[in-house]
Coordinates of C-alpha atoms and ligand atoms in Angstrom, one line a residue:
X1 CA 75.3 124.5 129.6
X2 CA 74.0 123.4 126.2
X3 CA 70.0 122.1 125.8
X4 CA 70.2 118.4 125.5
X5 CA 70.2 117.1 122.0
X6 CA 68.2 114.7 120.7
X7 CA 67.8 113.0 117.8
X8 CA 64.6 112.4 115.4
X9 CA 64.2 109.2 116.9
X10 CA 64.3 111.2 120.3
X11 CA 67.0 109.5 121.6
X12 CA 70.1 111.6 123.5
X13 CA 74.0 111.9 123.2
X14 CA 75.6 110.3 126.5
X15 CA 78.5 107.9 125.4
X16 CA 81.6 109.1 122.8
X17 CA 83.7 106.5 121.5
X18 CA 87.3 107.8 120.2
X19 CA 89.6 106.2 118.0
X20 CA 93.1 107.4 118.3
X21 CA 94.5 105.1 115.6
X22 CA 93.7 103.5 112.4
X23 CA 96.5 101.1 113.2
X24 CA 96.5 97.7 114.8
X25 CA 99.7 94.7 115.8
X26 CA 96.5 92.5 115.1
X27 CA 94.7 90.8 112.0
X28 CA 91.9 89.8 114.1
X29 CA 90.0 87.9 111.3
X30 CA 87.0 89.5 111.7
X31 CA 88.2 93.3 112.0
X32 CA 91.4 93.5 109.8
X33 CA 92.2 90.6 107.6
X34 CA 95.5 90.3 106.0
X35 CA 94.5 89.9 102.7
X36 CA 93.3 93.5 103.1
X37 CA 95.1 95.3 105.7
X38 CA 98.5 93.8 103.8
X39 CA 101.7 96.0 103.6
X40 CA 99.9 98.0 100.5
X41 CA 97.6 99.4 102.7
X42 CA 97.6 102.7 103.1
X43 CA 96.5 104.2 107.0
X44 CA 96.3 107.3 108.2
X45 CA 99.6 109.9 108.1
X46 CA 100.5 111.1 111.4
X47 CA 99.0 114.6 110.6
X48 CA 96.2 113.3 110.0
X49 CA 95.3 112.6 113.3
X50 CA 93.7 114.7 115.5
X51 CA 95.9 115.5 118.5
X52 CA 95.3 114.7 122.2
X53 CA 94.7 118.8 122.4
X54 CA 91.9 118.4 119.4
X55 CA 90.5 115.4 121.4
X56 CA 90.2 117.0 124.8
X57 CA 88.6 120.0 123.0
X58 CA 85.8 118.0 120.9
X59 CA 85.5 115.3 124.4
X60 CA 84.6 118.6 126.7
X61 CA 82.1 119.9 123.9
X62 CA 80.5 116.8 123.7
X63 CA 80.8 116.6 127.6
X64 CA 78.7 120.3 127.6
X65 CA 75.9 118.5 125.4
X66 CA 75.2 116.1 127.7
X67 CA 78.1 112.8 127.3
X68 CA 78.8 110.9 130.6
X69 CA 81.1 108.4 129.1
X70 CA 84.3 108.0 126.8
X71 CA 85.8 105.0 125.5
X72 CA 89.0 105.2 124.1
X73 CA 89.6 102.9 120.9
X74 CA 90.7 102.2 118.0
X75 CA 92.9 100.2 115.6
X76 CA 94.6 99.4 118.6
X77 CA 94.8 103.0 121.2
X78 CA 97.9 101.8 122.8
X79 CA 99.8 102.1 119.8
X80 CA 99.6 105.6 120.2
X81 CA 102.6 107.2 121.1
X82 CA 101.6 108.6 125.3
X83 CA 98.3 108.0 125.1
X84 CA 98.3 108.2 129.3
X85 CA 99.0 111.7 128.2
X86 CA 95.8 112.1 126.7
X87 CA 93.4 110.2 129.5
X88 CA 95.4 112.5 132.1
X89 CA 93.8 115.7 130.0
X90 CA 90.6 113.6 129.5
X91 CA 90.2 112.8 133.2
X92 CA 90.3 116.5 133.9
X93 CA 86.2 116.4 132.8
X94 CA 84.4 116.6 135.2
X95 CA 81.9 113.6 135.9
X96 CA 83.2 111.7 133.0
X97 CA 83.6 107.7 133.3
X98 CA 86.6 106.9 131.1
X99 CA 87.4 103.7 129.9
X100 CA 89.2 102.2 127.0
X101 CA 89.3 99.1 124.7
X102 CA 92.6 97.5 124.1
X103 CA 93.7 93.7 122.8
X104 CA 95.7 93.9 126.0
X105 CA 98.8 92.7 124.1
X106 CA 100.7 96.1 126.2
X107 CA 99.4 95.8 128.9
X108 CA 101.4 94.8 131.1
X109 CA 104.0 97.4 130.3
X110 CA 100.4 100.4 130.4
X111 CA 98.4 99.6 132.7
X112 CA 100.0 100.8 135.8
X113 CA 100.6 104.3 133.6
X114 CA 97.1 104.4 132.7
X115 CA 95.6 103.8 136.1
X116 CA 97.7 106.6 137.4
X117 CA 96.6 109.1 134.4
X118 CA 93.2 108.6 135.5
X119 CA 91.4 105.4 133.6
X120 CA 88.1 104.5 135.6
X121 CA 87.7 100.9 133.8
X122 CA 89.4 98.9 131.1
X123 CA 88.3 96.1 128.6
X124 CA 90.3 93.4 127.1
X125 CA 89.5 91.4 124.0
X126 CA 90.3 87.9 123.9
X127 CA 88.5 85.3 121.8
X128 CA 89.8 82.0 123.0
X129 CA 91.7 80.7 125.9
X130 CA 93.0 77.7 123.7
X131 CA 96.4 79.2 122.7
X132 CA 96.0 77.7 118.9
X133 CA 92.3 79.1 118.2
X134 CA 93.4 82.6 119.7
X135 CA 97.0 82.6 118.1
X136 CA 94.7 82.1 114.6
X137 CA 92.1 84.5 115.4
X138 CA 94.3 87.5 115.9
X139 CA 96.4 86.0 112.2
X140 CA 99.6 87.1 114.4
X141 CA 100.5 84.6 116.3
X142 CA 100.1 86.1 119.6
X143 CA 99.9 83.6 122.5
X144 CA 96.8 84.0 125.1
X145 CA 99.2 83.6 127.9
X146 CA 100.6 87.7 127.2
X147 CA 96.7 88.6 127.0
X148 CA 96.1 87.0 130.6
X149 CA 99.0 88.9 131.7
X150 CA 97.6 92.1 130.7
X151 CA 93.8 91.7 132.2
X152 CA 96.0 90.5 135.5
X153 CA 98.3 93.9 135.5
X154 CA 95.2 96.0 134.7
X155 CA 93.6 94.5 137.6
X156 CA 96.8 94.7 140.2
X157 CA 96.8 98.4 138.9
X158 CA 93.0 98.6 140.2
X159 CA 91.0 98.7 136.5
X160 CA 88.7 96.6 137.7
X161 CA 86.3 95.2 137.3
X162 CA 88.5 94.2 133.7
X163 CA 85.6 93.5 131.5
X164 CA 86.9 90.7 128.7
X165 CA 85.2 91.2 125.1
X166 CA 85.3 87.7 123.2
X167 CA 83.6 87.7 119.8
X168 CA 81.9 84.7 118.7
X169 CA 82.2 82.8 115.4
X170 CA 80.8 80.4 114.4
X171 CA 83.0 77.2 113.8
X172 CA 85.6 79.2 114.8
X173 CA 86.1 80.0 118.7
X174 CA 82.2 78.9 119.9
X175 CA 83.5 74.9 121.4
X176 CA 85.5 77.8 123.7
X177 CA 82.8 79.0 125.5
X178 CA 82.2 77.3 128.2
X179 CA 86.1 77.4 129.0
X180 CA 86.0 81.2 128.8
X181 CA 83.2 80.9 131.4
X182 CA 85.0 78.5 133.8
X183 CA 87.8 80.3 133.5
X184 CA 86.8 83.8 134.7
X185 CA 84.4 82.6 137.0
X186 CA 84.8 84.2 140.1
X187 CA 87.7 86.3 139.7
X188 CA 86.3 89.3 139.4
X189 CA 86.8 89.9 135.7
X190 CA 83.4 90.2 133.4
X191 CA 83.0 88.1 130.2
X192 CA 80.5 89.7 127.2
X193 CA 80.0 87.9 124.3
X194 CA 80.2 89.3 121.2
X195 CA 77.5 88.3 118.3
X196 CA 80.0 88.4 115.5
X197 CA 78.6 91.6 113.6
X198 CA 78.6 92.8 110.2
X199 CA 80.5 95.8 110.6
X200 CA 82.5 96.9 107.2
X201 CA 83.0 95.1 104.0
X202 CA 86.1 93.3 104.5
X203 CA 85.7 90.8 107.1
X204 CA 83.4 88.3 104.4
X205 CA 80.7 88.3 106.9
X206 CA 77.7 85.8 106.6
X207 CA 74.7 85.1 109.0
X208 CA 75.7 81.6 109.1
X209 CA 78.8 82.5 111.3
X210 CA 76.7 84.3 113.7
X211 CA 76.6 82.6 117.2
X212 CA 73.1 83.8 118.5
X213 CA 73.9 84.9 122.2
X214 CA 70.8 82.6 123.2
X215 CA 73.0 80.1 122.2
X216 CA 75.9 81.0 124.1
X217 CA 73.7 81.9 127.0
X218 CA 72.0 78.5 126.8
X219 CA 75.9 77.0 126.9
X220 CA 77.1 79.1 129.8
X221 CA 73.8 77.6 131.7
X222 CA 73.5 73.7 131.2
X223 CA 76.7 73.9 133.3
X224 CA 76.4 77.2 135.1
X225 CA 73.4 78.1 136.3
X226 CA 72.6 81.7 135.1
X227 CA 69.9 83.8 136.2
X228 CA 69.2 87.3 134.1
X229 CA 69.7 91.0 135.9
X230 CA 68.4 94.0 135.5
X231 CA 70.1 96.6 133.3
X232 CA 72.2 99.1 135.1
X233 CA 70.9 102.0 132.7
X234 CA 68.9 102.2 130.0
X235 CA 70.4 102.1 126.9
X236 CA 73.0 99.6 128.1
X237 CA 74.1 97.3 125.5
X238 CA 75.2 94.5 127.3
X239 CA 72.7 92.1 128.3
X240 CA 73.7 90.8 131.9
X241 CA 73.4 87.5 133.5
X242 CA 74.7 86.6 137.4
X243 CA 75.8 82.8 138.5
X244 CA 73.1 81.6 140.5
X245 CA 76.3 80.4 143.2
X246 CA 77.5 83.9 143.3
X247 CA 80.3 83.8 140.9
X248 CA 80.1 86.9 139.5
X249 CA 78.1 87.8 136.0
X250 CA 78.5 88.1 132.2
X251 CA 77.2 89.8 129.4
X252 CA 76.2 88.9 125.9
X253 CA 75.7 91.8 123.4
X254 CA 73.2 90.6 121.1
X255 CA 73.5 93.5 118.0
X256 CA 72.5 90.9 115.0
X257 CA 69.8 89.0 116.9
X258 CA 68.3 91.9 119.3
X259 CA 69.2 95.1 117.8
X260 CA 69.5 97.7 120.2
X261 CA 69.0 100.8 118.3
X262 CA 66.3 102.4 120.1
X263 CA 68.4 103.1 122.8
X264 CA 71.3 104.1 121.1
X265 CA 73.1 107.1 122.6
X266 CA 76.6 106.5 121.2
X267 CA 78.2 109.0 118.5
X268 CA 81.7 107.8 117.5
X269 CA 84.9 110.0 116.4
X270 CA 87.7 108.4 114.2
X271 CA 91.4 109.3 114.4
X272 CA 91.3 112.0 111.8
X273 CA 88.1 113.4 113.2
X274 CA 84.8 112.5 111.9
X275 CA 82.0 111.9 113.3
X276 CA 79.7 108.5 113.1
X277 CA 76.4 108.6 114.3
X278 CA 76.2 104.8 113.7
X279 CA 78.7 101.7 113.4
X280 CA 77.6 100.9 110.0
X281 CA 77.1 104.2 108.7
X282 CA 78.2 104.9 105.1
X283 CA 79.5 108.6 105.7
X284 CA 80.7 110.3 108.5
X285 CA 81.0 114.2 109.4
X286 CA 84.4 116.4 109.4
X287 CA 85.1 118.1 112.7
X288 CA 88.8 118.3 112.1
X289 CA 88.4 121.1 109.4
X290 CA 86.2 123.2 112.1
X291 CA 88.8 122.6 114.5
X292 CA 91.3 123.6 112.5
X293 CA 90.2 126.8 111.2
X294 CA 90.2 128.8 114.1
X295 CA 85.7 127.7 115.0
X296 CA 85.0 128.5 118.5
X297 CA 83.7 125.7 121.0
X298 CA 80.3 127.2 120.6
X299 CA 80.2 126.8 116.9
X300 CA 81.9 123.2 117.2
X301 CA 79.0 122.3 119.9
X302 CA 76.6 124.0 117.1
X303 CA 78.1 121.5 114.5
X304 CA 77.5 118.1 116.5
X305 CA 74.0 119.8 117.5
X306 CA 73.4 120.0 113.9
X307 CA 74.4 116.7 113.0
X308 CA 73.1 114.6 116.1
X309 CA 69.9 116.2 115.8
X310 CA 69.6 115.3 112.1
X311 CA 70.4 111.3 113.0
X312 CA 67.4 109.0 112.1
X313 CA 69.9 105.7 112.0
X314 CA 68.9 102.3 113.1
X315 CA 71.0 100.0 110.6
X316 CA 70.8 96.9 112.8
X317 CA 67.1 97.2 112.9
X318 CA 66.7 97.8 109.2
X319 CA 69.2 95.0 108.5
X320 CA 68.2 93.2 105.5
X321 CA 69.4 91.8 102.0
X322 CA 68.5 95.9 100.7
X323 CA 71.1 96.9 103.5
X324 CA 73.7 94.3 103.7
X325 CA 75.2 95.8 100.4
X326 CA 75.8 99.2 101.0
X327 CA 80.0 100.6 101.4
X328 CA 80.7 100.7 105.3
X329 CA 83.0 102.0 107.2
X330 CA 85.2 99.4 109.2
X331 CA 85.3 98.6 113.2
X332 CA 89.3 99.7 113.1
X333 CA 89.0 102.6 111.5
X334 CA 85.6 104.0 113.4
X335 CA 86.5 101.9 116.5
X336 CA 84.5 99.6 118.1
Ligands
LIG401 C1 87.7 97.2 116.9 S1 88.3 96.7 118.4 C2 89.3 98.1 118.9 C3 90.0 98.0 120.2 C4 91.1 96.9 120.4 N1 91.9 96.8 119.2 C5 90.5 95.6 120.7 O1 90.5 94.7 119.9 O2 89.9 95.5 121.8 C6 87.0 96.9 119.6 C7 86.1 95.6 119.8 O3 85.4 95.4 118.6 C8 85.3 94.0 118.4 N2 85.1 93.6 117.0 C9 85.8 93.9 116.0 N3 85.3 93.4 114.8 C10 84.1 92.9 115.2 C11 83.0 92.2 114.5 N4 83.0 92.0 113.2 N5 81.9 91.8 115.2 C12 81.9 92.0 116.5 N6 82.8 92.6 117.3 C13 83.9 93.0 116.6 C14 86.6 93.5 118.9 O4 86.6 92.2 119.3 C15 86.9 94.4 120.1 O5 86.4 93.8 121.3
LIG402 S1 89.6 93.7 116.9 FE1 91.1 95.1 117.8 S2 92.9 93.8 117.9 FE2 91.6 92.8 116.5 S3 92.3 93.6 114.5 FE3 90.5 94.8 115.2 S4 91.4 96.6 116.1 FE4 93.0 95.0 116.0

């Protein structure tokens, strides 16, 4: 077993986000507009991506230096062809608490698959219950009603508690809120708000359209009665409120308005295999071409050693008019 890495900022490596595609059925307007991600634009070739075997490889190297949790991701991960195939060699780790991130639009056809593969816990994004707002948000015309069926099928086939991701914009989805709230009350399934973030350069993002999650807290409270808890673990990014009649809880992930870097234990590898030590870095680092040239696990664990030790990044505490500028890399492409 490797030392523990830590970073200049002393922080350690515990939580690996994957992306296994570039690609998405979605336009959510704040991840992938259309005026961008148009039939011009060019995604990653198939051989390009790093295969499930690659994955498992770099996911139990990473396990050895001290990662407890994997989200799956993307673009959109159930796109890829038998991904099941890949939690079933993922879920092989030992100790590892594997989850995923989908826009549940395949669910209902996955689910049960991915349950039996070996997924611990899924989460759903869905921005609106109001069938008009969502259909907008996601520029595709995809009805809410197919996204409820897929947090329902993921809980039959026992992913829960199904955590539901619903990113807030201003003017946009906010009058939703409380309906969100209402909604999931007391079924099991755990809201977290989503401060609308400025992640990449295509989404037009301003801090005008941010929802502070005060504000949505407040909301969910004049007619809910919240009362805070206690984080699970540090470093967690959600912060967690219960109903004060037992419904159940939700999170709100503040990342504009309380950045969390301090804590930050999360590294993030994109489909063709680099490594980000930060959502809005600039650059990332190459693993595929290690992997690919015959380097053992011991010099691949030497690489992310190398690099995680060397990571002094704290955008969203740094953000600022000298920051906001700089080329990004964007949510679909890193995942989020
Ligand atoms: C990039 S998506 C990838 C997984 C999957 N396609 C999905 O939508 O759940 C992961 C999460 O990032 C969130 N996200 C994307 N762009 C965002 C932004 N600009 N600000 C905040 N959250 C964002 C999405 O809502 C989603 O919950
Ligand atoms: S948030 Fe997810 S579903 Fe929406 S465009 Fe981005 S990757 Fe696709």
């Amino acid at each position: 077993m490797a030392v523990p890495l830590r970073d200049l900022l002393g922080r350690s490596v515990r939580d690996l986000r994957i992306s296994v595609t570039d690609r998405c059925n979605f336009r959510c307007v704040y991840c992938m507009p259309k005026e961008v991600y148009g039939r011009d634009f060019h995604f990653l070739e198939r051989r390009e991506l790093l295969t499930f075997e690659e994955i498992a490889r770099v996911a139990r190297v990473f396990a050895s230096l001290g990662v407890e949790k994997i989200r799956l991701t993307g673009g959109e991960p159930l796109l890829r062809r038998d991904l099941e195939r890949l939690v079933e060699m993922l879920a092989e780790i030992p100790g590892l608490d594997l989850t995923l991130t989908t826009n549940g639009s395949l669910l209902t056809r996955k689910a049960q698959a991915l349950a039996d593969a070996g997924l611990g816990r899924i989460t759903v994004s869905l921005d609106s219950l109001d069938d008009d707002v969502f259909r907008s948000m996601n520029d595709v015309d995809f009805p809410v009603e197919r996204v409820l069926a897929g947090i329902e099928a993921a809980a039959a086939a026992g992913l829960e508690p199904v955590k539901v991701n619903v990113v807030v914009k201003r003017g946009v989805n906010e009058d939703g809120v409380v309906d969100m709230a209402r909604y999931f009350r007391g079924s099991g399934q755990i809201l977290r708000f989503i401060e609308y973030m400025d992640v990449g350069s295509t989404n037009g993002w301003r801090l005008d359209d941010v929802v502070p999650a005060a504000e949505i807290v407040a909301a969910v409270d004049a007619e809910f009665p919240l009362e805070p808890v206690e984080p699970a673990y540090p470093g967690e990014v959600a912060n967690r409120y219960r109903y004060q009649d037992g419904q159940g809880e939700i999170g709100v992930i503040a990342s504009v308005t309380q950045p969390f870097c301090g804590n930050c234990t999360r590294v993030r590898l994109s489909a063709e295999g680099r490594l980000y030590t930060c959502l809005f870095a600039t650059g990332g680092h190459d693993l595929r071409a290690p992997l690919r040239t015959g380097a053992s696990d011991e010099e691949v664990a030497t690489e992310i050693g190398r690099i995680w030790n060397g990571r002094d990044d704290r955008y969203s505490e740094l953000r600022s008019a000298a920051t906001s500028d700089l080329p990004k890399v964007e949510m679909s492409y890193i995942g989020g």
